[in-house]
PDB file of C-alpha atoms in Angstrom:
ATOM      1  CA  ALA A   1      -8.124 -11.108  31.895  1.00 81.00           C
ATOM      2  CA  LEU A   2      -4.922  -9.285  30.909  1.00 79.00           C
ATOM      3  CA  VAL A   3      -6.181  -8.616  27.397  1.00 80.00           C
ATOM      4  CA  ALA A   4      -9.588  -7.565  28.723  1.00 80.00           C
ATOM      5  CA  VAL A   5      -7.962  -4.715  30.648  1.00 82.00           C
ATOM      6  CA  SER A   6      -7.414  -2.971  27.303  1.00 82.00           C
ATOM      7  CA  VAL A   7     -11.187  -2.734  26.827  1.00 81.00           C
ATOM      8  CA  LEU A   8     -11.374  -0.330  29.767  1.00 83.00           C
ATOM      9  CA  PHE A   9      -9.311   2.164  27.768  1.00 84.00           C
ATOM     10  CA  ARG A  10     -11.266   1.895  24.498  1.00 80.00           C
ATOM     11  CA  PRO A  11     -13.510   4.881  25.371  1.00 81.00           C
ATOM     12  CA  TYR A  12     -10.475   7.099  24.810  1.00 81.00           C
ATOM     13  CA  GLU A  13     -10.860   6.332  21.097  1.00 81.00           C
ATOM     14  CA  VAL A  14     -13.511   9.054  21.185  1.00 85.00           C
ATOM     15  CA  LEU A  15     -10.663  11.548  21.468  1.00 85.00           C
ATOM     16  CA  GLY A  16      -9.306  10.175  18.191  1.00 83.00           C
ATOM     17  CA  PHE A  17     -12.693  10.784  16.591  1.00 82.00           C
ATOM     18  CA  TRP A  18     -12.642  14.316  17.979  1.00 83.00           C
ATOM     19  CA  PHE A  19      -9.285  14.985  16.284  1.00 83.00           C
ATOM     20  CA  GLU A  20     -10.527  13.374  13.069  1.00 79.00           C
ATOM     21  CA  SER A  21     -13.629  15.570  13.058  1.00 77.00           C
ATOM     22  CA  ARG A  22     -11.292  18.568  12.986  1.00 77.00           C
ATOM     23  CA  VAL A  23      -9.134  16.973  10.272  1.00 74.00           C
ATOM     24  CA  ASP A  24      -6.206  17.000  12.683  1.00 77.00           C
ATOM     25  CA  ASN A  25      -5.169  13.359  12.624  1.00 78.00           C
ATOM     26  CA  ARG A  26      -1.542  13.999  13.469  1.00 83.00           C
ATOM     27  CA  TYR A  27      -2.187  13.539  17.205  1.00 85.00           C
ATOM     28  CA  VAL A  28      -3.937  10.241  16.587  1.00 85.00           C
ATOM     29  CA  VAL A  29      -1.046   9.084  14.420  1.00 85.00           C
ATOM     30  CA  TYR A  30       1.529  10.273  16.989  1.00 89.00           C
ATOM     31  CA  ALA A  31      -0.201   8.483  19.864  1.00 89.00           C
ATOM     32  CA  GLU A  32      -0.872   5.216  18.055  1.00 88.00           C
ATOM     33  CA  SER A  33       2.515   5.115  16.311  1.00 90.00           C
ATOM     34  CA  ALA A  34       4.453   5.829  19.494  1.00 92.00           C
ATOM     35  CA  ALA A  35       2.527   3.156  21.382  1.00 92.00           C
ATOM     36  CA  PHE A  36       2.956   0.684  18.524  1.00 91.00           C
ATOM     37  CA  LEU A  37       6.712   1.278  18.212  1.00 93.00           C
ATOM     38  CA  LEU A  38       7.397   1.085  21.941  1.00 94.00           C
ATOM     39  CA  ILE A  39       5.339  -2.058  22.412  1.00 92.00           C
ATOM     40  CA  SER A  40       6.859  -3.637  19.288  1.00 92.00           C
ATOM     41  CA  ILE A  41      10.291  -3.182  20.838  1.00 94.00           C
ATOM     42  CA  LEU A  42       8.944  -4.712  24.045  1.00 94.00           C
ATOM     43  CA  LYS A  43       7.487  -7.658  22.106  1.00 92.00           C
ATOM     44  CA  ILE A  44      10.814  -8.260  20.362  1.00 93.00           C
ATOM     45  CA  ALA A  45      12.486  -8.326  23.772  1.00 94.00           C
ATOM     46  CA  LEU A  46       9.813 -10.756  24.981  1.00 93.00           C
ATOM     47  CA  VAL A  47      10.456 -13.051  22.012  1.00 93.00           C
ATOM     48  CA  ILE A  48      14.218 -12.929  22.541  1.00 94.00           C
ATOM     49  CA  ASN A  49      13.755 -13.750  26.229  1.00 94.00           C
ATOM     50  CA  LYS A  50      11.199 -16.496  25.478  1.00 92.00           C
ATOM     51  CA  ALA A  51       8.573 -14.800  27.633  1.00 91.00           C
ATOM     52  CA  SER A  52       5.280 -16.412  28.530  1.00 90.00           C
ATOM     53  CA  VAL A  53       1.972 -15.895  26.770  1.00 88.00           C
ATOM     54  CA  LEU A  54       0.865 -13.849  29.778  1.00 90.00           C
ATOM     55  CA  ALA A  55       3.667 -11.357  29.118  1.00 91.00           C
ATOM     56  CA  PHE A  56       2.459 -10.941  25.530  1.00 88.00           C
ATOM     57  CA  ALA A  57      -1.117 -10.479  26.732  1.00 88.00           C
ATOM     58  CA  ALA A  58       0.070  -7.773  29.107  1.00 90.00           C
ATOM     59  CA  ALA A  59       2.011  -6.118  26.260  1.00 91.00           C
ATOM     60  CA  PHE A  60      -1.143  -6.120  24.114  1.00 88.00           C
ATOM     61  CA  SER A  61      -3.083  -4.311  26.827  1.00 89.00           C
ATOM     62  CA  LEU A  62      -0.194  -1.981  27.508  1.00 92.00           C
ATOM     63  CA  GLU A  63      -0.252  -0.820  23.878  1.00 91.00           C
ATOM     64  CA  THR A  64      -3.905   0.203  24.142  1.00 90.00           C
ATOM     65  CA  ILE A  65      -3.342   1.856  27.511  1.00 91.00           C
ATOM     66  CA  LEU A  66      -0.310   3.783  26.265  1.00 93.00           C
ATOM     67  CA  ALA A  67      -2.074   4.961  23.077  1.00 91.00           C
ATOM     68  CA  SER A  68      -5.078   6.067  25.150  1.00 90.00           C
ATOM     69  CA  LEU A  69      -2.956   7.986  27.632  1.00 91.00           C
ATOM     70  CA  LEU A  70      -1.014   9.700  24.856  1.00 92.00           C
ATOM     71  CA  MET A  71      -4.280  10.615  23.128  1.00 89.00           C
ATOM     72  CA  TRP A  72      -5.493  12.120  26.410  1.00 89.00           C
ATOM     73  CA  VAL A  73      -2.280  14.144  26.778  1.00 89.00           C
ATOM     74  CA  PHE A  74      -2.563  15.469  23.222  1.00 88.00           C
ATOM     75  CA  PHE A  75      -6.228  16.298  23.751  1.00 87.00           C
ATOM     76  CA  LYS A  76      -5.537  18.215  26.961  1.00 85.00           C
ATOM     77  CA  LYS A  77      -2.664  20.054  25.261  1.00 85.00           C
ATOM     78  CA  SER A  78      -4.477  21.038  22.067  1.00 82.00           C
ATOM     79  CA  ALA A  79      -8.187  21.184  22.886  1.00 72.00           C
ATOM     80  CA  ARG A  80      -9.800  24.404  24.003  1.00 68.00           C
ATOM     81  CA  VAL A  81     -12.954  22.662  25.163  1.00 64.00           C
ATOM     82  CA  GLY A  82     -13.855  20.839  28.323  1.00 62.00           C
ATOM     83  CA  LEU A  83     -15.342  17.397  28.444  1.00 58.00           C
ATOM     84  CA  ALA A  84     -19.071  17.239  28.893  1.00 64.00           C
ATOM     85  CA  ARG A  85     -20.733  15.362  31.730  1.00 73.00           C
ATOM     86  CA  ALA A  86     -22.324  12.058  30.849  1.00 72.00           C
ATOM     87  CA  ASN A  87     -26.049  12.038  30.283  1.00 81.00           C
ATOM     88  CA  TRP A  88     -26.832   8.587  31.689  1.00 86.00           C
ATOM     89  CA  GLY A  89     -30.348   8.626  30.291  1.00 88.00           C
ATOM     90  CA  ALA A  90     -28.953   9.126  26.804  1.00 85.00           C
ATOM     91  CA  VAL A  91     -26.307   6.464  27.404  1.00 81.00           C
ATOM     92  CA  LYS A  92     -28.973   3.957  28.455  1.00 88.00           C
ATOM     93  CA  HIS A  93     -31.112   4.850  25.432  1.00 88.00           C
ATOM     94  CA  LEU A  94     -28.191   4.515  23.004  1.00 82.00           C
ATOM     95  CA  LEU A  95     -27.147   1.170  24.460  1.00 82.00           C
ATOM     96  CA  GLY A  96     -30.730  -0.023  24.131  1.00 87.00           C
ATOM     97  CA  GLU A  97     -30.784   1.057  20.493  1.00 86.00           C
ATOM     98  CA  ALA A  98     -27.316  -0.287  19.714  1.00 84.00           C
ATOM     99  CA  TRP A  99     -27.769  -3.956  20.644  1.00 83.00           C
ATOM    100  CA  PRO A 100     -28.132  -5.030  16.970  1.00 86.00           C
ATOM    101  CA  LEU A 101     -24.810  -3.342  16.223  1.00 82.00           C
ATOM    102  CA  LEU A 102     -23.248  -5.085  19.210  1.00 82.00           C
ATOM    103  CA  ILE A 103     -24.395  -8.474  17.958  1.00 88.00           C
ATOM    104  CA  SER A 104     -23.235  -7.558  14.449  1.00 84.00           C
ATOM    105  CA  GLY A 105     -19.803  -6.573  15.783  1.00 79.00           C
ATOM    106  CA  LEU A 106     -19.437  -9.796  17.735  1.00 81.00           C
ATOM    107  CA  THR A 107     -20.383 -11.914  14.729  1.00 85.00           C
ATOM    108  CA  LEU A 108     -17.962  -9.922  12.575  1.00 77.00           C
ATOM    109  CA  VAL A 109     -15.116 -10.673  15.004  1.00 75.00           C
ATOM    110  CA  LEU A 110     -16.083 -14.344  14.957  1.00 80.00           C
ATOM    111  CA  TYR A 111     -16.246 -14.293  11.147  1.00 79.00           C
ATOM    112  CA  MET A 112     -12.831 -12.618  10.944  1.00 73.00           C
ATOM    113  CA  ARG A 113     -11.268 -15.250  13.240  1.00 78.00           C
ATOM    114  CA  ILE A 114     -13.091 -18.406  12.167  1.00 87.00           C
ATOM    115  CA  ASP A 115     -10.407 -19.071   9.567  1.00 86.00           C
ATOM    116  CA  GLN A 116      -7.764 -19.212  12.292  1.00 86.00           C
ATOM    117  CA  ILE A 117      -9.910 -21.537  14.390  1.00 86.00           C
ATOM    118  CA  MET A 118     -10.371 -23.857  11.403  1.00 90.00           C
ATOM    119  CA  ILE A 119      -6.653 -23.814  10.526  1.00 91.00           C
ATOM    120  CA  GLY A 120      -5.815 -24.572  14.156  1.00 89.00           C
ATOM    121  CA  ALA A 121      -8.197 -27.509  14.222  1.00 91.00           C
ATOM    122  CA  MET A 122      -7.039 -28.917  10.875  1.00 93.00           C
ATOM    123  CA  LEU A 123      -3.313 -28.132  10.780  1.00 93.00           C
ATOM    124  CA  GLY A 124      -2.054 -27.049  14.201  1.00 90.00           C
ATOM    125  CA  ASP A 125      -0.786 -24.099  16.190  1.00 88.00           C
ATOM    126  CA  ARG A 126       2.344 -23.462  14.113  1.00 91.00           C
ATOM    127  CA  GLU A 127       0.307 -22.990  10.942  1.00 92.00           C
ATOM    128  CA  VAL A 128      -2.136 -20.709  12.777  1.00 88.00           C
ATOM    129  CA  GLY A 129       0.824 -18.575  13.834  1.00 87.00           C
ATOM    130  CA  ILE A 130       2.142 -18.305  10.283  1.00 90.00           C
ATOM    131  CA  TYR A 131      -1.330 -17.506   8.931  1.00 88.00           C
ATOM    132  CA  SER A 132      -1.947 -14.955  11.678  1.00 83.00           C
ATOM    133  CA  VAL A 133       1.284 -13.083  10.914  1.00 84.00           C
ATOM    134  CA  ALA A 134       0.550 -13.127   7.184  1.00 85.00           C
ATOM    135  CA  SER A 135      -2.958 -11.774   7.867  1.00 81.00           C
ATOM    136  CA  LYS A 136      -1.576  -8.938   9.978  1.00 78.00           C
ATOM    137  CA  LEU A 137       0.917  -8.017   7.255  1.00 80.00           C
ATOM    138  CA  LEU A 138      -1.910  -7.936   4.729  1.00 79.00           C
ATOM    139  CA  GLU A 139      -4.123  -5.803   7.010  1.00 74.00           C
ATOM    140  CA  VAL A 140      -1.454  -3.085   7.035  1.00 72.00           C
ATOM    141  CA  TRP A 141      -2.423  -2.268   3.449  1.00 78.00           C
ATOM    142  CA  PHE A 142      -6.051  -1.665   4.479  1.00 75.00           C
ATOM    143  CA  PHE A 143      -4.830   1.163   6.691  1.00 73.00           C
ATOM    144  CA  LEU A 144      -3.918   3.623   3.917  1.00 77.00           C
ATOM    145  CA  PRO A 145      -7.349   3.970   2.254  1.00 81.00           C
ATOM    146  CA  THR A 146      -8.958   4.223   5.686  1.00 77.00           C
ATOM    147  CA  VAL A 147      -6.653   7.070   6.707  1.00 77.00           C
ATOM    148  CA  ILE A 148      -7.339   8.922   3.466  1.00 81.00           C
ATOM    149  CA  CYS A 149     -11.107   8.592   3.880  1.00 81.00           C
ATOM    150  CA  ILE A 150     -11.039   9.629   7.539  1.00 77.00           C
ATOM    151  CA  SER A 151      -8.896  12.641   6.697  1.00 79.00           C
ATOM    152  CA  VAL A 152     -10.914  14.065   3.824  1.00 84.00           C
ATOM    153  CA  PHE A 153     -14.452  13.046   4.737  1.00 82.00           C
ATOM    154  CA  PRO A 154     -15.240  15.864   7.227  1.00 82.00           C
ATOM    155  CA  GLY A 155     -14.323  18.476   4.586  1.00 84.00           C
ATOM    156  CA  ILE A 156     -16.419  16.720   1.977  1.00 87.00           C
ATOM    157  CA  ILE A 157     -19.408  16.616   4.308  1.00 85.00           C
ATOM    158  CA  ARG A 158     -19.051  20.353   4.994  1.00 85.00           C
ATOM    159  CA  LYS A 159     -19.169  20.937   1.223  1.00 87.00           C
ATOM    160  CA  ALA A 160     -22.421  18.978   1.059  1.00 86.00           C
ATOM    161  CA  LEU A 161     -24.040  21.709   3.154  1.00 86.00           C
ATOM    162  CA  THR A 162     -22.788  24.626   1.042  1.00 89.00           C
ATOM    163  CA  ASP A 163     -22.083  23.518  -2.532  1.00 90.00           C
ATOM    164  CA  ARG A 164     -23.761  20.359  -3.817  1.00 89.00           C
ATOM    165  CA  LYS A 165     -21.823  20.284  -7.107  1.00 92.00           C
ATOM    166  CA  GLU A 166     -18.445  20.651  -5.354  1.00 91.00           C
ATOM    167  CA  TYR A 167     -19.525  17.964  -2.865  1.00 89.00           C
ATOM    168  CA  GLU A 168     -20.294  15.505  -5.679  1.00 90.00           C
ATOM    169  CA  GLU A 169     -17.007  16.294  -7.444  1.00 91.00           C
ATOM    170  CA  ARG A 170     -15.047  15.671  -4.245  1.00 89.00           C
ATOM    171  CA  MET A 171     -16.896  12.417  -3.606  1.00 88.00           C
ATOM    172  CA  ILE A 172     -16.045  11.260  -7.145  1.00 90.00           C
ATOM    173  CA  MET A 173     -12.379  12.219  -6.601  1.00 88.00           C
ATOM    174  CA  LEU A 174     -12.340  10.326  -3.295  1.00 86.00           C
ATOM    175  CA  TYR A 175     -13.761   7.179  -4.823  1.00 84.00           C
TER     176      TYR A 175
END
């Protein structure tokens, strides 16, 4: 239940996409980095004080909440647009169309975690912990190419509309 609270703040990720669409990722990086650093310090304190699993679950949710709130503050400070009202008919339609993606996402999460479930069943909790930390350290390296692609892709797409040759050259340079 504590971890599930973080899901309520996931819609604020849209603000990150808004910044990315304007190739202005600094606010996304500021918000997520600040939240990550503050909660990492909190987690270290929790480890030192031998806190319960519930405290770590709360810290996990707090990181998402903090990043979302910071993203909102940056959006309000820098954006010159208001937020649109929800079109509930469109929301219902999109959710109806998106159910295959939802199932795909759930199976992807299961696929990404099945290795930890198997290690836990075969070797034990300690080994799952070691494997989980090693996996997280490895995932850090996936971040860099993602940031580069997110940063340059809107400009490349704009070139596709005006100069096809330049668009293709930029795509080749990106890859």
